[in-house]
Short mmCIF file of C-alpha atoms in Angstrom, two decimals:
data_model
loop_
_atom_site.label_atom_id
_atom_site.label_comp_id
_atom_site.label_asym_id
_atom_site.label_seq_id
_atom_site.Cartn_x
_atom_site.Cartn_y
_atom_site.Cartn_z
CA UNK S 1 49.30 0.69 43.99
CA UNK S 2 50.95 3.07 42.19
CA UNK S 3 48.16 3.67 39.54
CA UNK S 4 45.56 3.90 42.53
CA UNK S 5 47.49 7.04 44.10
CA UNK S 6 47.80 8.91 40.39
CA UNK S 7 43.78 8.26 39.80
CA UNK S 8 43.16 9.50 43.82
CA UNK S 9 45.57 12.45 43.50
CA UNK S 10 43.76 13.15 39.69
CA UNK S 11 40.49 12.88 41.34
CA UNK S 12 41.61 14.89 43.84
CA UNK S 13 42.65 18.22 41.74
CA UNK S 14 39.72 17.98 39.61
CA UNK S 15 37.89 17.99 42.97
CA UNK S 16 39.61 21.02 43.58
CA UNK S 17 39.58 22.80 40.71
CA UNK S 18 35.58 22.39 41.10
CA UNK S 19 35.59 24.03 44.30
CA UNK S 20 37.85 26.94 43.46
CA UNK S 21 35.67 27.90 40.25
CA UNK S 22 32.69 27.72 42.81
CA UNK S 23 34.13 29.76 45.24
CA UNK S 24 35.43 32.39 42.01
CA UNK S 25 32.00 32.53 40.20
CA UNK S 26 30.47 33.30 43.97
CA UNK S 27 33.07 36.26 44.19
CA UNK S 28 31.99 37.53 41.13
CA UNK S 29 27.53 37.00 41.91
CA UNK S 30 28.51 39.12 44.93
CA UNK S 31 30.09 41.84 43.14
CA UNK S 32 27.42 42.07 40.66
CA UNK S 33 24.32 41.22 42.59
CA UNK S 34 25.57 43.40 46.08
CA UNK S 35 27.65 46.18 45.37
CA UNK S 36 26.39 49.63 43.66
CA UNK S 37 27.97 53.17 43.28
CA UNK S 38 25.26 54.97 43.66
CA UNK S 39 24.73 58.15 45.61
CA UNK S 40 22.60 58.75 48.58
CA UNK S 41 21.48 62.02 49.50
CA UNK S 42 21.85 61.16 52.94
CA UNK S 43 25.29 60.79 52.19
CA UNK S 44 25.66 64.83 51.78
CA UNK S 45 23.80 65.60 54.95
CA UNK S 46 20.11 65.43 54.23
CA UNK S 47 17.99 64.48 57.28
CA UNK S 48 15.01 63.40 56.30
CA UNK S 49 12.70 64.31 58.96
CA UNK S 50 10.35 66.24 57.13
CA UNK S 51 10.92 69.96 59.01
CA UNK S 52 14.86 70.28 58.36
CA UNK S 53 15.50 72.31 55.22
CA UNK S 54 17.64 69.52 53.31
CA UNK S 55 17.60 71.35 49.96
CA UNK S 56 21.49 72.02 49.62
CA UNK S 57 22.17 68.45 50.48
CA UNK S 58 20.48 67.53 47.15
CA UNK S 59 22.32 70.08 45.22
CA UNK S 60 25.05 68.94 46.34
CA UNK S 61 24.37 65.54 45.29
CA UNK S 62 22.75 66.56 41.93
CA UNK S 63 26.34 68.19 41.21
CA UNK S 64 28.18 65.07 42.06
CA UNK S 65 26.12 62.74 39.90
CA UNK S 66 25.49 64.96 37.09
CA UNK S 67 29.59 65.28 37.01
CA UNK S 68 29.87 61.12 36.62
CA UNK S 69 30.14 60.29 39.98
CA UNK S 70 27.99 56.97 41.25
CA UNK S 71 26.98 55.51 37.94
CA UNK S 72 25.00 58.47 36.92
CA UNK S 73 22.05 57.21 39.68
CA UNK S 74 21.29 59.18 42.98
CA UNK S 75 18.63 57.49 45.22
CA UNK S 76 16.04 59.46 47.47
CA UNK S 77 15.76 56.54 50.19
CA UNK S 78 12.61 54.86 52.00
CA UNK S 79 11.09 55.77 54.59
CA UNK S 80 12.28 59.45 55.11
CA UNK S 81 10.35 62.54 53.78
CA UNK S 82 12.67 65.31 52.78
CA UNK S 83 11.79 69.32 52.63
CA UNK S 84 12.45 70.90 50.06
CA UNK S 85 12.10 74.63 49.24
CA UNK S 86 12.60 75.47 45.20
CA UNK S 87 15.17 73.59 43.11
CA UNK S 88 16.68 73.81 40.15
CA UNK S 89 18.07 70.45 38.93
CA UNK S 90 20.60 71.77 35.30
CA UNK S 91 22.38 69.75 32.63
CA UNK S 92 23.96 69.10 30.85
CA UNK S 93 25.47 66.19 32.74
CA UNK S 94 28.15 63.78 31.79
CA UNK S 95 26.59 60.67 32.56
CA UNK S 96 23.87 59.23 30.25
CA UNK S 97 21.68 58.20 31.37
CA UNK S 98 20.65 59.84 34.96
CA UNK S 99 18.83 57.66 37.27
CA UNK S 100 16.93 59.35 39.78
CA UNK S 101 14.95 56.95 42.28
CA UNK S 102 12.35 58.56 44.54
CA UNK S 103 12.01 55.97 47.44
CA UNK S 104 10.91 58.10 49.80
CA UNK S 105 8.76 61.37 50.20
CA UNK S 106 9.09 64.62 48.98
CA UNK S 107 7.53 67.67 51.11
CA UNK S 108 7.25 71.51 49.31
CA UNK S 109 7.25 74.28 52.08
CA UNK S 110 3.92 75.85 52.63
CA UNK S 111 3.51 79.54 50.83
CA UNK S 112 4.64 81.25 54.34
CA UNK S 113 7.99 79.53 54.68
CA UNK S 114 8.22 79.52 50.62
CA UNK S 115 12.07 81.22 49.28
CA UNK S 116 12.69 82.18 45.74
CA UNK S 117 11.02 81.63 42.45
CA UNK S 118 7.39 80.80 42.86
CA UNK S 119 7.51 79.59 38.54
CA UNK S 120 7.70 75.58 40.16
CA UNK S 121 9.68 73.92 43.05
CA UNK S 122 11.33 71.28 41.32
CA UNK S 123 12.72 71.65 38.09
CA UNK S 124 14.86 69.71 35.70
CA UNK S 125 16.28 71.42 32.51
CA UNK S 126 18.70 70.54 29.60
CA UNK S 127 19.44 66.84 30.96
CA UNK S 128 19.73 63.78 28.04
CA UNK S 129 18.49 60.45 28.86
CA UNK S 130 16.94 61.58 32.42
CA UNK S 131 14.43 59.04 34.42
CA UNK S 132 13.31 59.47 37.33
CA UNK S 133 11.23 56.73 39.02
CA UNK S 134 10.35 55.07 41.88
CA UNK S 135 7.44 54.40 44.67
CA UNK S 136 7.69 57.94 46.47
CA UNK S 137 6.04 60.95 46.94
CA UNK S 138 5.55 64.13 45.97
CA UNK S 139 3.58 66.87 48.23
CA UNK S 140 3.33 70.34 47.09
CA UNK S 141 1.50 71.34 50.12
CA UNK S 142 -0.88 73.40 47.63
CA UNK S 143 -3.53 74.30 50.60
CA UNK S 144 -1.79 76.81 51.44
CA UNK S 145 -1.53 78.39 48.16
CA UNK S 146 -5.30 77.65 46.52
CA UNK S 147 -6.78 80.33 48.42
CA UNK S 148 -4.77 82.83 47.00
CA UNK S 149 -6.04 81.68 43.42
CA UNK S 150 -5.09 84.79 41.63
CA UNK S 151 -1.61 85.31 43.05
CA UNK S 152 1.54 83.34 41.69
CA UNK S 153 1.35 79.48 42.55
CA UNK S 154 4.44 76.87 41.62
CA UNK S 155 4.10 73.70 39.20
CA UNK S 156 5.19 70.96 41.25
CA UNK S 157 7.66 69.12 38.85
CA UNK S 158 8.77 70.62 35.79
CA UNK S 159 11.01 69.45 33.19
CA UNK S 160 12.07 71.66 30.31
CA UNK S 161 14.60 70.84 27.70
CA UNK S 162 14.94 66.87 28.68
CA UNK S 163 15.25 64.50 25.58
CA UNK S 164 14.57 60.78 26.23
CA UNK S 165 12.89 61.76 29.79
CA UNK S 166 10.77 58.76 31.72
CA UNK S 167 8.91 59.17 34.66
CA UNK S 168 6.91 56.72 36.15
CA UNK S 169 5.81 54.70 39.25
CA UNK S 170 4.98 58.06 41.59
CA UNK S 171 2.42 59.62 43.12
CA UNK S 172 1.78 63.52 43.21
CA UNK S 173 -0.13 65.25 45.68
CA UNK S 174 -1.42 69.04 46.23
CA UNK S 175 0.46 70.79 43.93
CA UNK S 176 -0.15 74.72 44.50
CA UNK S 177 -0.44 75.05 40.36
CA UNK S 178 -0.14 72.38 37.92
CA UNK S 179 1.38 68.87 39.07
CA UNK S 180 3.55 68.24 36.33
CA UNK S 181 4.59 70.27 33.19
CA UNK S 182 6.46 68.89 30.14
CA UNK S 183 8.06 71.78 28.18
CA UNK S 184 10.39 71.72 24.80
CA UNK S 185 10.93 67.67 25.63
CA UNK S 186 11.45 65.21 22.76
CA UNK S 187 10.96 61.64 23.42
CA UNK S 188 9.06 61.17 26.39
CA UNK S 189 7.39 58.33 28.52
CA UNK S 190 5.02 59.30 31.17
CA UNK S 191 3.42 55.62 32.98
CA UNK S 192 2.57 54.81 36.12
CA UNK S 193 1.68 57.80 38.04
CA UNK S 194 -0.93 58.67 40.73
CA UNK S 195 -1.67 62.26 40.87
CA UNK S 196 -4.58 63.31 43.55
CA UNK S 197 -5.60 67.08 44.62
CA UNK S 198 -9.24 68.01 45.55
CA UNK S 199 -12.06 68.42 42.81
CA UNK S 200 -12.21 72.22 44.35
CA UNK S 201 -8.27 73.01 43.96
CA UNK S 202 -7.88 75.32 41.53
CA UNK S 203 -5.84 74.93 38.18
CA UNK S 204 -4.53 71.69 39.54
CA UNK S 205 -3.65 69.71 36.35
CA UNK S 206 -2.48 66.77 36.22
CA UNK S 207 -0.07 66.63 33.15
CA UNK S 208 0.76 69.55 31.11
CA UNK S 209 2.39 69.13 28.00
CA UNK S 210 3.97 71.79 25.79
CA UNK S 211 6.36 72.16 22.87
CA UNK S 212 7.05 68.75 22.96
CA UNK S 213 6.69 65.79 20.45
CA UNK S 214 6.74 62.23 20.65
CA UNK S 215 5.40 61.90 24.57
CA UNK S 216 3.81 58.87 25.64
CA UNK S 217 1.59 58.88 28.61
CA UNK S 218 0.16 55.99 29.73
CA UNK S 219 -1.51 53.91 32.82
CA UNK S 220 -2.26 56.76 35.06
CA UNK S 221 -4.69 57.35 38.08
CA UNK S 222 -5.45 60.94 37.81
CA UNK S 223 -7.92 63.30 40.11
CA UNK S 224 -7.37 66.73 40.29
CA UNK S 225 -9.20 70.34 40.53
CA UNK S 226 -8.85 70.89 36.71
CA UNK S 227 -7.75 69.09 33.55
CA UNK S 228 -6.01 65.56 33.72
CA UNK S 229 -4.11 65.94 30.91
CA UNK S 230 -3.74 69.25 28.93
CA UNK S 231 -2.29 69.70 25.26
CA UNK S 232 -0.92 72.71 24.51
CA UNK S 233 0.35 74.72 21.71
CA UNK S 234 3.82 73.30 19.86
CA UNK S 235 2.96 69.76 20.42
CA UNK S 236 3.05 66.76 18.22
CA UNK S 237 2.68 62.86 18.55
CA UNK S 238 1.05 62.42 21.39
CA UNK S 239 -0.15 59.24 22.54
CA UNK S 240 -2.77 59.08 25.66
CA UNK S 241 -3.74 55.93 26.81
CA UNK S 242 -5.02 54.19 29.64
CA UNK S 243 -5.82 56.83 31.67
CA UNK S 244 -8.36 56.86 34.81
CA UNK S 245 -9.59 60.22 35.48
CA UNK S 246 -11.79 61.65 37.93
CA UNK S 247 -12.58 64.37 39.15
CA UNK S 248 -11.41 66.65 37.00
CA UNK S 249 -12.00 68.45 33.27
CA UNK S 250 -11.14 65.34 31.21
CA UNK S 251 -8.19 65.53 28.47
CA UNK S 252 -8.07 68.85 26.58
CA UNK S 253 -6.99 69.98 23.92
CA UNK S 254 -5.80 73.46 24.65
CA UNK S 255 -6.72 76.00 25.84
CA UNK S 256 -4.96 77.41 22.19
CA UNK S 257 -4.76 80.79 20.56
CA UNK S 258 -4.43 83.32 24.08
CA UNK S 259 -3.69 86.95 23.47
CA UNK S 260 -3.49 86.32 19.59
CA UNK S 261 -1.38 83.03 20.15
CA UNK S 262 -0.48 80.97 16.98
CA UNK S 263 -1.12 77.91 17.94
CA UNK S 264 -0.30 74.57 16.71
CA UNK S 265 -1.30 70.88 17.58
CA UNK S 266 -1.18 67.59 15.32
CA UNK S 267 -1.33 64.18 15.59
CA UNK S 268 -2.59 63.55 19.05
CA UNK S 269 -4.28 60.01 20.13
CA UNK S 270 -6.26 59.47 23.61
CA UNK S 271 -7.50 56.15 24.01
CA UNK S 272 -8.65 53.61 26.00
CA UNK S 273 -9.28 56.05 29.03
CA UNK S 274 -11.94 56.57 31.45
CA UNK S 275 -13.71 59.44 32.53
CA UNK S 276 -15.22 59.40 36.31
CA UNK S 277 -17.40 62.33 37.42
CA UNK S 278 -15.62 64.63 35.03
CA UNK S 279 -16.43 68.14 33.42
CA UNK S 280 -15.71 67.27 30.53
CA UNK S 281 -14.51 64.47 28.72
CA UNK S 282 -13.15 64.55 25.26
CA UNK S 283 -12.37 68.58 24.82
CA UNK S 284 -10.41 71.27 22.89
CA UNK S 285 -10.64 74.36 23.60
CA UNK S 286 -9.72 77.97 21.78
CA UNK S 287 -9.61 81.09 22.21
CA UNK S 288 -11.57 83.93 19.83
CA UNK S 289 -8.43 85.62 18.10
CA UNK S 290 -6.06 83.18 17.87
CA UNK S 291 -4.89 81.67 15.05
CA UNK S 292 -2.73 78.45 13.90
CA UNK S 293 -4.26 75.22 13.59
CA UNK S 294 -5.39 71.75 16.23
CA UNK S 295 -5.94 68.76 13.55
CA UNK S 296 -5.18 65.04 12.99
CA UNK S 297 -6.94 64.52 16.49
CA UNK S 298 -8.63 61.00 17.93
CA UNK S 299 -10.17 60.09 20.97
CA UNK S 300 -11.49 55.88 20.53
CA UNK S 301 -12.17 53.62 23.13
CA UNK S 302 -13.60 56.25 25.62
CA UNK S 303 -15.83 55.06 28.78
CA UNK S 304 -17.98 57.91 30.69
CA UNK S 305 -19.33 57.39 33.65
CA UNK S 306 -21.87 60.68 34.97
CA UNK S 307 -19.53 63.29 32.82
CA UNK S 308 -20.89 66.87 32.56
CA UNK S 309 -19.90 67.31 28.92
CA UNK S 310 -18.53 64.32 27.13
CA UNK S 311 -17.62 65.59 23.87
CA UNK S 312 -17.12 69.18 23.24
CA UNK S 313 -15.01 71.35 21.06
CA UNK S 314 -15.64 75.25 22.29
CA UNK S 315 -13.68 77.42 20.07
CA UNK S 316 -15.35 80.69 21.93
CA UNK S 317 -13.17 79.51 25.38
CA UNK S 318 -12.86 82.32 27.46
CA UNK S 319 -10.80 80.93 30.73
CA UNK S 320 -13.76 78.87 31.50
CA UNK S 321 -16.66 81.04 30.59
CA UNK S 322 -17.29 80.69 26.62
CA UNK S 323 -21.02 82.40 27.22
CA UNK S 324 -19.55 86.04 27.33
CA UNK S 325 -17.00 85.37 24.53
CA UNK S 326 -18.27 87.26 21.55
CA UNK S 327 -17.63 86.05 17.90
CA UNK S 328 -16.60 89.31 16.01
CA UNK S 329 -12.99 88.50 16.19
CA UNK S 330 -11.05 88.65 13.45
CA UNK S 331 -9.54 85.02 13.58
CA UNK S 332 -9.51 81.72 15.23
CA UNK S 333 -7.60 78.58 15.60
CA UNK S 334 -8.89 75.95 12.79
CA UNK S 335 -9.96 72.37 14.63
CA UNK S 336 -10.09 69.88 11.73
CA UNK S 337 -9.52 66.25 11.19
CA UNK S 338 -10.95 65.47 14.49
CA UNK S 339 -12.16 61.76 15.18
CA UNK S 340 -14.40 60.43 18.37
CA UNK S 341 -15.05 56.54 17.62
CA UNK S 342 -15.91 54.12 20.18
CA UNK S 343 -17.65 55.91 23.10
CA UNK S 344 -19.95 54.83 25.78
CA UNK S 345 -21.55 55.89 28.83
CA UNK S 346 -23.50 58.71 30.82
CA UNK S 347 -23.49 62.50 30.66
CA UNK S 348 -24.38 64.45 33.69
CA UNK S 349 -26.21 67.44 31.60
CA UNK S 350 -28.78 66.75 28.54
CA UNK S 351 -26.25 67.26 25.97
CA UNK S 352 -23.70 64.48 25.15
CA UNK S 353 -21.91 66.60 21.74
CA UNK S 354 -21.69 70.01 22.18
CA UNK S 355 -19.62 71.50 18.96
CA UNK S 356 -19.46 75.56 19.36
CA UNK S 357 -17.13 76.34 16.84
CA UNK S 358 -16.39 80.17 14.76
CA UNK S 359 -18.36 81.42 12.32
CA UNK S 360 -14.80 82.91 11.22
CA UNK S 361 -13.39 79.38 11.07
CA UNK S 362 -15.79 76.62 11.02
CA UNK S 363 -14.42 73.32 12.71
CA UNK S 364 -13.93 70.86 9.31
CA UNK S 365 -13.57 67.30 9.00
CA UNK S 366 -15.28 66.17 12.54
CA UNK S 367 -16.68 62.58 12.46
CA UNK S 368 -18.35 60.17 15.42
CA UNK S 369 -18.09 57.07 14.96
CA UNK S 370 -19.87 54.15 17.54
CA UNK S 371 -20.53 56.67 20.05
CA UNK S 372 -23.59 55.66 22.33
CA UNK S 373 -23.95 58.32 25.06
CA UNK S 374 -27.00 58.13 27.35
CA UNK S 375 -28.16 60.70 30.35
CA UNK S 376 -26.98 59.83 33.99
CA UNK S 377 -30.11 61.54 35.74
CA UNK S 378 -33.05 59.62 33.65
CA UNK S 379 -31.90 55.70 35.20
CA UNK S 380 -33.83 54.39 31.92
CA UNK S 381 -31.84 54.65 29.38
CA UNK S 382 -32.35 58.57 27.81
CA UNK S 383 -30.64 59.24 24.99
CA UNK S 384 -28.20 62.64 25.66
CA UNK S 385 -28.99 65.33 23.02
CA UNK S 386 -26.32 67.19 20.43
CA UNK S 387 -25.94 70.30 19.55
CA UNK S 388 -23.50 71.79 17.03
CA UNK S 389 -22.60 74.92 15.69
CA UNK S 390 -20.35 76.03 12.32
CA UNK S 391 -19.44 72.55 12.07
CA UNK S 392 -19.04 69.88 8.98
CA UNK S 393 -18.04 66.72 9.06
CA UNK S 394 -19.75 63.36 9.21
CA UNK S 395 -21.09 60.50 11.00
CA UNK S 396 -20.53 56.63 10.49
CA UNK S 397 -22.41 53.68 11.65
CA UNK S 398 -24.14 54.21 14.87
CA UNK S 399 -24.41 57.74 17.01
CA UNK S 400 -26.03 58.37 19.35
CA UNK S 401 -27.10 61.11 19.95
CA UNK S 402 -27.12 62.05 16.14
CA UNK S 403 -26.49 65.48 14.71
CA UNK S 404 -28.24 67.23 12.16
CA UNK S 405 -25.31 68.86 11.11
CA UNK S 406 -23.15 66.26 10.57
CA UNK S 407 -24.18 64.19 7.46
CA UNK S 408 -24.19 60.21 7.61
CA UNK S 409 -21.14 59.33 5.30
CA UNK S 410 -19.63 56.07 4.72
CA UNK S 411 -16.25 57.93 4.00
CA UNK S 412 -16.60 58.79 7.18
CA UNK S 413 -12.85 59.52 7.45
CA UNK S 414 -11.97 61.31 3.95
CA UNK S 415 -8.24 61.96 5.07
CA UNK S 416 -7.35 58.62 5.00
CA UNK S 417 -6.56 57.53 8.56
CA UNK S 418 -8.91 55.16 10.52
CA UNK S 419 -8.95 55.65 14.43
CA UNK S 420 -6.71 52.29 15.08
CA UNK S 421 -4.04 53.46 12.61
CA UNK S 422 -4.15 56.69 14.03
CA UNK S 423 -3.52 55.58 17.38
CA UNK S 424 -0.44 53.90 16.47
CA UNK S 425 2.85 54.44 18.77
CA UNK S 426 5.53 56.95 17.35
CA UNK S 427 8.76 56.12 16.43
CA UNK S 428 10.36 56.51 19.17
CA UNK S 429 13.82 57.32 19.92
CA UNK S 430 15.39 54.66 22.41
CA UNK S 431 14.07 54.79 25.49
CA UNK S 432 17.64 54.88 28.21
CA UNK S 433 18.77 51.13 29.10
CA UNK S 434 18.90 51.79 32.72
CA UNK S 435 20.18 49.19 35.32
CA UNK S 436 18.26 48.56 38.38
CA UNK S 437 20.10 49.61 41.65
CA UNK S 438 21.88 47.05 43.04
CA UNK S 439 22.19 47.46 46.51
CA UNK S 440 18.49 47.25 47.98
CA UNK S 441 19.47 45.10 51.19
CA UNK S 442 20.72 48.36 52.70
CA UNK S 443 18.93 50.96 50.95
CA UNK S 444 15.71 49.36 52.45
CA UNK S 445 17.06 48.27 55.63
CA UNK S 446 18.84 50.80 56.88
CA UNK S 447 16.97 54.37 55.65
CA UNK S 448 19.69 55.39 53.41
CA UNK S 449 22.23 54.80 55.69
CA UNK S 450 25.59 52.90 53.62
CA UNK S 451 26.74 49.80 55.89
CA UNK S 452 29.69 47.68 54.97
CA UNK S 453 27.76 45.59 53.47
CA UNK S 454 30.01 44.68 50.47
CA UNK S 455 33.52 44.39 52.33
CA UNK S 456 31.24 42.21 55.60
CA UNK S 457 29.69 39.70 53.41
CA UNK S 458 32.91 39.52 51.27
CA UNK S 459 35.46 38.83 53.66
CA UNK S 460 33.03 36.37 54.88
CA UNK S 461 31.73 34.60 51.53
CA UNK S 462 35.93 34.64 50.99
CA UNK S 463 36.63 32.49 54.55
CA UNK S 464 34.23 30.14 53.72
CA UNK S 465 35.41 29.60 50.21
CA UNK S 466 38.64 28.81 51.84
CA UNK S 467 37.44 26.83 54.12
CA UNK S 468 35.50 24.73 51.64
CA UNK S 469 38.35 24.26 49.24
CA UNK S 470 40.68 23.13 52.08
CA UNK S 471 38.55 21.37 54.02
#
């Protein structure tokens, strides 16, 4: 007997011992899986009904979280659209990195109700390791503005001075000016993003980046009144890819060399993209009189589908009419090293190439490679013309249509660099290691609002523990 009640009183710990590490390891799920720091801006008094002003409410939040406070993330909850007149969102911040998620909408005042600087309405400057993500919106309310096309209009979202900046899963709508503008950023990784504006909205970009280098911008649905993506001057590494564009004026290079600008672009990829009822397609663009340089450039893997100029490089740009720009200027930008390999589709005009470079500085180095480019408006199959002007370079395996000027070489790409190789990513910096948000049951469920979630469930998960172990 007395060996029976040691093994049922040894049987009997271990069974307890079992039940007390179950009801410690669930203590522990539940802190991980159910509690988060984050801040809310409904938390600091925003409303959310998409008339009250609620912009001090996210300063006030922005202060908090840049200081440390929640875990360096501040959520913009579901199902609540927020005004917002002009913001400035400044770093440097403490916390690294910043997690900002846009759950819910975001709603610009119209131009009669608009206060203060009229440069952009949301801004973020001199913040490290910033992303801001999520599946909300952005709506710049830009009908009010486009009519006034030559008075000052905001960028929607601009970020200047952010190293190791991601943005990605939102969609942007009627900005007044540009949608989005990259400036002096290092490290960047654009993906994700619907942007949408009418074809007739003027100087509605999509993307502009500026004095920036190693940006990434990939997987985005793009239609806007002007260019998709724009590169401009101080910009390096750039890799475009996967991009679905239309309407719009394609992905430019430029415009470069403004009011005697020196100008300087390198090492810029755009591939695998689509082009939709486009202006233009593949295109850089300079103005007579500037000077500097656009080089090391490749567009491969490009579909067109009715585009009014597919390929073009117009180095007599003059804000969108090159036919009064006059040649007798005493410099221009140099385009060289420039590579369009793998192209097919329509063009909505007769031409399918259209080089119109400077007599003062020919374009050098240019070569097609695989490009098959037919007219939309035939239905049988027309071959699109070329036409090229002060331009050398060469031509490799099939083109179509061919150009006179450009001699069939089978060192078709005398710098060294085929288009795959130069399409490679950058080396990066790394990217922030950002934790998802861990309390979605009542971001989600209860518009923003914070409910004891964490101390409820708990206290409860804790009296049934105890109840399991002792009964």
């Amino acid at each position: 007997m007395h060996w029976f009640c040691s093994l049922f009183n040894y049987s009997s710990s271990k069974h307890m011992q079992k039940k007390t590490w179950i009801l410690i390891f669930s203590v522990f799920i539940l802190q991980t899986f159910t509690y988060s720091k984050a801040l809310d801006v409904t938390q600091y008094g925003a409303v959310g009904d998409g008339v009250t002003d609620d912009s001090q409410a996210f300063l006030k939040a922005w202060e908090d979280v840049c200081s440390g406070a929640g875990d360096g993330q501040l959520i913009i909850p579901a199902g609540m659209a927020f005004m917002l007149q002009p913001l400035k969102f400044e770093g440097s911040c403490k916390s690294t990195p910043i997690v900002v998620q846009i759950l819910g909408n975001l709603v610009a005042s119209s131009r009669g109700k608009w206060k203060g600087d009229k440069d952009q309405w949301i801004l973020f400057s001199d913040i490290e390791g910033l992303v801001v993500e999520g599946n909300g919106e952005l709506n710049g309310q830009g009908s009010s503005w486009w009519e006034h096309k030559g008075s000052s209009r905001p960028t929607a979202l601009k970020f200047k001075s952010c190293n190791n900046l991601r943005l990605s899963g939102l969609t942007h709508v009627d900005s007044a000016m540009a949608h989005i503008h990259i400036n002096g950023c290092n490290d960047v990784t654009i993906s994700n993003l619907r942007i949408n504006a009418p074809e007739s909205s003027p100087n509605t970009d999509g993307i502009d980046v500026a004095v920036s280098s190693n940006v990434i911008i990939q997987d985005c649905v793009i239609a806007t009144g002007d260019d998709c993506i724009a590169i401009n001057s101080g910009t390096a590494n750039i890799r475009i890819s996967g991009i679905d564009c239309g309407p719009g004026h394609g992905v430019s290079i430029g415009s470069l060399g403004k009011d005697g600008e020196i100008a300087s672009v390198e090492d810029v990829c755009v591939q695998n993209c689509n082009f939709r009822g486009t202006m233009n397609g593949a295109r850089i663009k300079t103005w007579p009189g500037g000077s500097g340089y656009a080089r090391r450039i490749t567009f491969n893997g490009i579909t067109l589908d009715n585009v009014e100029n597919p390929i073009i490089i117009d180095q007599h740009y003059n804000n969108g009419d090159s036919d009064k720009s006059t040649d007798d200027k005493s410099s221009a930008v140099e385009v060289s090293k420039v590579v369009y390999s793998n192209f097919v589709g329509t063009s909505r005009s007769e031409y399918g190439v259209n080089f119109r470079c400077s007599t003062r500085a020919p374009c050098t180095e240019i070569f097609l490679k695989d490009v098959k480019i037919e007219t939309a408006s035939s239905g049988m199959g027309q071959v699109a013309q070329g036409q090229c002007l002060n331009v050398r370079g060469g031509v490799s395996t099939l083109a179509v249509p061919g150009l006179e000027c450009l001699a069939l070489s089978t060192d078709m790409l005398s710098w060294g660099t085929m288009p795959e190789q130069a399409c490679m990513l950058p080396q990066q910096s790394v990217q922030p290691n950002t934790r998802p948000l861990q309390d979605p049951l009542w971001v989600y469920g209860s518009r923003g609002q914070r409910l004891g979630v964490y101390s409820v469930v708990l206290t409860s998960l804790i009296s049934f523990g105890f109840s399991y172990v002792l009964g």
